[in-house]
PDB file of C-alpha atoms in Angstrom:
ATOM      1  CA  UNK E   1      45.452  55.601   7.286  1.00 44.00           C
ATOM      2  CA  UNK E   2      42.218  53.752   6.578  1.00 47.00           C
ATOM      3  CA  UNK E   3      39.563  55.765   5.330  1.00 52.00           C
ATOM      4  CA  UNK E   4      36.307  55.488   6.112  1.00 49.00           C
ATOM      5  CA  UNK E   5      33.351  55.641   3.983  1.00 53.00           C
ATOM      6  CA  UNK E   6      30.060  56.556   3.969  1.00 54.00           C
ATOM      7  CA  UNK E   7      27.134  54.348   4.604  1.00 59.00           C
ATOM      8  CA  UNK E   8      23.535  54.207   5.532  1.00 69.00           C
ATOM      9  CA  UNK E   9      23.588  55.531   8.876  1.00 75.00           C
ATOM     10  CA  UNK E  10      20.511  57.029  10.641  1.00 73.00           C
ATOM     11  CA  UNK E  11      20.493  58.723  14.181  1.00 75.00           C
ATOM     12  CA  UNK E  12      16.811  57.850  15.695  1.00 69.00           C
ATOM     13  CA  UNK E  13      15.116  59.953  18.457  1.00 70.00           C
ATOM     14  CA  UNK E  14      11.809  60.985  19.398  1.00 68.00           C
ATOM     15  CA  UNK E  15      11.236  63.712  16.514  1.00 76.00           C
ATOM     16  CA  UNK E  16      12.236  61.529  13.835  1.00 77.00           C
ATOM     17  CA  UNK E  17      15.029  59.577  11.887  1.00 80.00           C
ATOM     18  CA  UNK E  18      17.964  61.847  10.568  1.00 83.00           C
ATOM     19  CA  UNK E  19      20.635  60.000   8.228  1.00 84.00           C
ATOM     20  CA  UNK E  20      24.344  61.017   9.713  1.00 84.00           C
ATOM     21  CA  UNK E  21      27.241  61.372   7.506  1.00 83.00           C
ATOM     22  CA  UNK E  22      30.538  62.044   8.587  1.00 81.00           C
ATOM     23  CA  UNK E  23      32.276  64.637   9.602  1.00 79.00           C
ATOM     24  CA  UNK E  24      35.330  63.394  10.889  1.00 75.00           C
ATOM     25  CA  UNK E  25      37.169  60.457  11.311  1.00 73.00           C
ATOM     26  CA  UNK E  26      40.075  59.193  13.643  1.00 71.00           C
ATOM     27  CA  UNK E  27      40.581  55.722  12.261  1.00 70.00           C
ATOM     28  CA  UNK E  28      43.882  55.005  14.781  1.00 66.00           C
ATOM     29  CA  UNK E  29      41.504  55.734  17.540  1.00 66.00           C
ATOM     30  CA  UNK E  30      38.781  54.044  16.299  1.00 66.00           C
ATOM     31  CA  UNK E  31      36.187  57.139  16.708  1.00 69.00           C
ATOM     32  CA  UNK E  32      34.055  58.850  14.040  1.00 74.00           C
ATOM     33  CA  UNK E  33      32.092  62.352  14.491  1.00 77.00           C
ATOM     34  CA  UNK E  34      29.074  62.544  12.667  1.00 81.00           C
ATOM     35  CA  UNK E  35      26.651  65.522  11.514  1.00 83.00           C
ATOM     36  CA  UNK E  36      23.080  65.888  10.425  1.00 86.00           C
ATOM     37  CA  UNK E  37      21.958  68.010   7.260  1.00 84.00           C
ATOM     38  CA  UNK E  38      18.594  69.273   9.673  1.00 85.00           C
ATOM     39  CA  UNK E  39      18.845  69.982  13.186  1.00 84.00           C
ATOM     40  CA  UNK E  40      18.297  67.985  16.033  1.00 82.00           C
ATOM     41  CA  UNK E  41      15.733  69.494  18.161  1.00 83.00           C
ATOM     42  CA  UNK E  42      17.174  69.819  22.082  1.00 79.00           C
ATOM     43  CA  UNK E  43      20.351  70.167  23.403  1.00 79.00           C
ATOM     44  CA  UNK E  44      23.303  67.755  23.188  1.00 76.00           C
ATOM     45  CA  UNK E  45      25.206  66.388  25.860  1.00 79.00           C
ATOM     46  CA  UNK E  46      28.077  68.391  26.245  1.00 85.00           C
ATOM     47  CA  UNK E  47      31.441  66.375  26.794  1.00 87.00           C
ATOM     48  CA  UNK E  48      33.155  66.334  30.343  1.00 88.00           C
ATOM     49  CA  UNK E  49      36.075  66.328  31.890  1.00 90.00           C
ATOM     50  CA  UNK E  50      37.991  62.604  31.608  1.00 91.00           C
ATOM     51  CA  UNK E  51      40.733  63.054  34.002  1.00 90.00           C
ATOM     52  CA  UNK E  52      37.915  63.883  36.873  1.00 93.00           C
ATOM     53  CA  UNK E  53      36.398  60.217  36.678  1.00 93.00           C
ATOM     54  CA  UNK E  54      38.532  58.274  39.353  1.00 94.00           C
ATOM     55  CA  UNK E  55      38.253  54.704  40.820  1.00 93.00           C
ATOM     56  CA  UNK E  56      35.088  54.425  42.656  1.00 93.00           C
ATOM     57  CA  UNK E  57      33.503  56.673  40.590  1.00 95.00           C
ATOM     58  CA  UNK E  58      30.024  55.546  39.033  1.00 94.00           C
ATOM     59  CA  UNK E  59      29.784  55.611  35.099  1.00 94.00           C
ATOM     60  CA  UNK E  60      26.339  55.639  32.982  1.00 93.00           C
ATOM     61  CA  UNK E  61      26.917  53.848  29.545  1.00 91.00           C
ATOM     62  CA  UNK E  62      24.632  53.306  26.765  1.00 87.00           C
ATOM     63  CA  UNK E  63      24.280  49.870  23.667  1.00 82.00           C
ATOM     64  CA  UNK E  64      22.355  48.055  21.876  1.00 79.00           C
ATOM     65  CA  UNK E  65      21.233  44.802  24.436  1.00 75.00           C
ATOM     66  CA  UNK E  66      20.428  42.040  21.885  1.00 73.00           C
ATOM     67  CA  UNK E  67      18.368  40.519  24.303  1.00 74.00           C
ATOM     68  CA  UNK E  68      16.453  43.466  24.945  1.00 73.00           C
ATOM     69  CA  UNK E  69      16.631  45.715  22.326  1.00 67.00           C
ATOM     70  CA  UNK E  70      15.625  43.667  19.272  1.00 68.00           C
ATOM     71  CA  UNK E  71      12.178  43.366  20.543  1.00 74.00           C
ATOM     72  CA  UNK E  72      11.614  47.157  21.328  1.00 70.00           C
ATOM     73  CA  UNK E  73      14.429  48.488  19.359  1.00 67.00           C
ATOM     74  CA  UNK E  74      15.420  50.735  22.169  1.00 73.00           C
ATOM     75  CA  UNK E  75      19.060  51.036  23.565  1.00 78.00           C
ATOM     76  CA  UNK E  76      19.961  49.986  27.321  1.00 82.00           C
ATOM     77  CA  UNK E  77      21.172  52.433  29.869  1.00 84.00           C
ATOM     78  CA  UNK E  78      23.152  50.745  32.583  1.00 87.00           C
ATOM     79  CA  UNK E  79      25.293  51.886  35.522  1.00 89.00           C
ATOM     80  CA  UNK E  80      28.785  50.841  36.245  1.00 89.00           C
ATOM     81  CA  UNK E  81      30.910  51.341  38.944  1.00 90.00           C
ATOM     82  CA  UNK E  82      34.755  52.553  37.636  1.00 93.00           C
ATOM     83  CA  UNK E  83      37.952  49.823  38.757  1.00 89.00           C
ATOM     84  CA  UNK E  84      40.458  51.888  37.297  1.00 87.00           C
ATOM     85  CA  UNK E  85      42.109  53.943  34.903  1.00 90.00           C
ATOM     86  CA  UNK E  86      45.080  52.837  32.260  1.00 87.00           C
ATOM     87  CA  UNK E  87      46.990  54.108  29.225  1.00 85.00           C
ATOM     88  CA  UNK E  88      46.329  51.822  26.212  1.00 79.00           C
ATOM     89  CA  UNK E  89      49.104  51.597  24.049  1.00 78.00           C
ATOM     90  CA  UNK E  90      48.963  50.291  20.274  1.00 72.00           C
ATOM     91  CA  UNK E  91      51.202  48.910  18.501  1.00 72.00           C
ATOM     92  CA  UNK E  92      51.858  48.373  14.831  1.00 69.00           C
ATOM     93  CA  UNK E  93      53.610  45.506  13.168  1.00 74.00           C
ATOM     94  CA  UNK E  94      57.224  46.665  14.425  1.00 77.00           C
ATOM     95  CA  UNK E  95      56.443  47.188  17.855  1.00 77.00           C
ATOM     96  CA  UNK E  96      56.575  50.794  17.479  1.00 76.00           C
ATOM     97  CA  UNK E  97      53.520  52.833  19.744  1.00 73.00           C
ATOM     98  CA  UNK E  98      50.913  53.782  17.150  1.00 70.00           C
ATOM     99  CA  UNK E  99      48.460  55.220  19.442  1.00 73.00           C
ATOM    100  CA  UNK E 100      48.907  56.030  22.988  1.00 79.00           C
ATOM    101  CA  UNK E 101      45.220  56.725  24.557  1.00 82.00           C
ATOM    102  CA  UNK E 102      43.404  56.711  28.144  1.00 89.00           C
ATOM    103  CA  UNK E 103      40.674  54.467  29.319  1.00 89.00           C
ATOM    104  CA  UNK E 104      38.506  53.567  31.878  1.00 91.00           C
ATOM    105  CA  UNK E 105      38.331  49.780  33.286  1.00 89.00           C
ATOM    106  CA  UNK E 106      34.764  49.235  34.637  1.00 89.00           C
ATOM    107  CA  UNK E 107      32.780  45.887  34.858  1.00 83.00           C
ATOM    108  CA  UNK E 108      29.406  45.681  33.602  1.00 81.00           C
ATOM    109  CA  UNK E 109      26.757  43.861  31.091  1.00 77.00           C
ATOM    110  CA  UNK E 110      28.410  45.525  28.145  1.00 76.00           C
ATOM    111  CA  UNK E 111      29.051  42.818  25.376  1.00 71.00           C
ATOM    112  CA  UNK E 112      29.398  43.461  21.481  1.00 70.00           C
ATOM    113  CA  UNK E 113      26.097  45.664  20.889  1.00 73.00           C
ATOM    114  CA  UNK E 114      27.219  48.166  23.219  1.00 80.00           C
ATOM    115  CA  UNK E 115      30.891  48.862  21.637  1.00 80.00           C
ATOM    116  CA  UNK E 116      30.894  52.604  20.360  1.00 81.00           C
ATOM    117  CA  UNK E 117      28.066  53.187  22.984  1.00 85.00           C
ATOM    118  CA  UNK E 118      28.356  56.707  24.544  1.00 89.00           C
ATOM    119  CA  UNK E 119      29.577  56.763  28.830  1.00 93.00           C
ATOM    120  CA  UNK E 120      28.736  59.439  30.548  1.00 93.00           C
ATOM    121  CA  UNK E 121      29.527  60.632  34.060  1.00 94.00           C
ATOM    122  CA  UNK E 122      27.071  60.625  36.364  1.00 92.00           C
ATOM    123  CA  UNK E 123      26.543  64.756  35.713  1.00 91.00           C
ATOM    124  CA  UNK E 124      25.244  63.559  32.121  1.00 89.00           C
ATOM    125  CA  UNK E 125      28.440  64.792  30.208  1.00 91.00           C
ATOM    126  CA  UNK E 126      29.779  62.487  27.549  1.00 91.00           C
ATOM    127  CA  UNK E 127      33.811  61.091  28.678  1.00 93.00           C
ATOM    128  CA  UNK E 128      34.307  57.972  26.745  1.00 92.00           C
ATOM    129  CA  UNK E 129      33.136  55.377  23.997  1.00 88.00           C
ATOM    130  CA  UNK E 130      32.883  52.031  24.989  1.00 89.00           C
ATOM    131  CA  UNK E 131      35.407  49.804  23.215  1.00 83.00           C
ATOM    132  CA  UNK E 132      35.994  46.753  23.936  1.00 74.00           C
ATOM    133  CA  UNK E 133      34.931  43.886  27.152  1.00 72.00           C
ATOM    134  CA  UNK E 134      36.986  41.005  28.250  1.00 68.00           C
ATOM    135  CA  UNK E 135      36.878  38.517  31.199  1.00 67.00           C
ATOM    136  CA  UNK E 136      34.691  37.882  33.877  1.00 70.00           C
ATOM    137  CA  UNK E 137      34.497  40.167  36.624  1.00 67.00           C
ATOM    138  CA  UNK E 138      32.406  41.082  39.976  1.00 65.00           C
ATOM    139  CA  UNK E 139      29.445  43.760  39.375  1.00 65.00           C
ATOM    140  CA  UNK E 140      28.986  46.390  42.011  1.00 63.00           C
ATOM    141  CA  UNK E 141      25.850  44.939  43.015  1.00 66.00           C
ATOM    142  CA  UNK E 142      27.723  41.880  43.181  1.00 71.00           C
ATOM    143  CA  UNK E 143      26.462  40.080  40.049  1.00 69.00           C
ATOM    144  CA  UNK E 144      28.528  38.318  37.834  1.00 74.00           C
ATOM    145  CA  UNK E 145      29.610  40.465  34.896  1.00 72.00           C
ATOM    146  CA  UNK E 146      32.454  41.460  32.219  1.00 76.00           C
ATOM    147  CA  UNK E 147      35.346  43.700  32.511  1.00 82.00           C
ATOM    148  CA  UNK E 148      34.504  46.588  29.945  1.00 85.00           C
ATOM    149  CA  UNK E 149      37.124  49.367  28.640  1.00 86.00           C
ATOM    150  CA  UNK E 150      35.777  52.774  27.051  1.00 90.00           C
ATOM    151  CA  UNK E 151      38.191  55.000  25.541  1.00 87.00           C
ATOM    152  CA  UNK E 152      38.064  58.781  26.389  1.00 89.00           C
ATOM    153  CA  UNK E 153      37.216  61.375  23.682  1.00 85.00           C
ATOM    154  CA  UNK E 154      40.004  63.203  24.458  1.00 83.00           C
ATOM    155  CA  UNK E 155      41.097  62.958  21.296  1.00 76.00           C
ATOM    156  CA  UNK E 156      38.130  63.726  19.209  1.00 74.00           C
ATOM    157  CA  UNK E 157      37.557  66.960  21.709  1.00 76.00           C
ATOM    158  CA  UNK E 158      41.450  67.877  20.629  1.00 75.00           C
ATOM    159  CA  UNK E 159      40.838  67.279  17.287  1.00 69.00           C
ATOM    160  CA  UNK E 160      37.762  69.553  17.009  1.00 70.00           C
ATOM    161  CA  UNK E 161      39.006  72.094  18.881  1.00 72.00           C
ATOM    162  CA  UNK E 162      42.080  72.715  17.070  1.00 68.00           C
ATOM    163  CA  UNK E 163      40.316  71.624  13.789  1.00 61.00           C
ATOM    164  CA  UNK E 164      44.392  69.575  13.016  1.00 53.00           C
ATOM    165  CA  UNK E 165      44.890  66.674  11.962  1.00 47.00           C
ATOM    166  CA  UNK E 166      45.635  64.539  15.731  1.00 42.00           C
ATOM    167  CA  UNK E 167      49.277  64.019  17.306  1.00 41.00           C
ATOM    168  CA  UNK E 168      49.868  60.305  18.256  1.00 38.00           C
ATOM    169  CA  UNK E 169      50.002  60.999  21.588  1.00 39.00           C
ATOM    170  CA  UNK E 170      47.175  62.916  22.559  1.00 39.00           C
ATOM    171  CA  UNK E 171      46.631  65.560  25.107  1.00 39.00           C
ATOM    172  CA  UNK E 172      44.913  65.135  28.376  1.00 41.00           C
ATOM    173  CA  UNK E 173      41.398  67.227  28.231  1.00 41.00           C
ATOM    174  CA  UNK E 174      42.125  70.654  29.642  1.00 40.00           C
ATOM    175  CA  UNK E 175      42.029  71.021  33.758  1.00 44.00           C
ATOM    176  CA  UNK E 176      39.322  73.029  35.106  1.00 44.00           C
TER     177      UNK E 176
END
């Protein structure tokens, strides 16, 4: 497995700039969890139940919009309608299943600066991470956009909760 290295990553919010360090890396899922040495004021957004998101539901996603963010150094929040949910399978060079995970497919304006951005349910719960964008699609308001993919955070929750290595095929988030 690839090893993630420490980099000069920072979290910026109205209370200041906080250096980040890697707490847990899940390279197979292209996910990582970071922590700060000092406490950040306020409550973090709660993790949501990915299993409750359905096609037709709206989600909110955040990212770095190269056209807007470059001039004011702020991320952009956007809304999108979930088109579908799919199981995504990554194969190794021998076509063996390496990772199997769940994903949301939505039409929106996400592009390269949105990768790694958080996807929230309409209850402000984190449910996924923007991972990829594809071909053209029609956004819920009728404009043309892109088809986007956001991976569930369930593998990260499983790893944190159990404090154990991840299984190749992660379990679904717990049912409520």
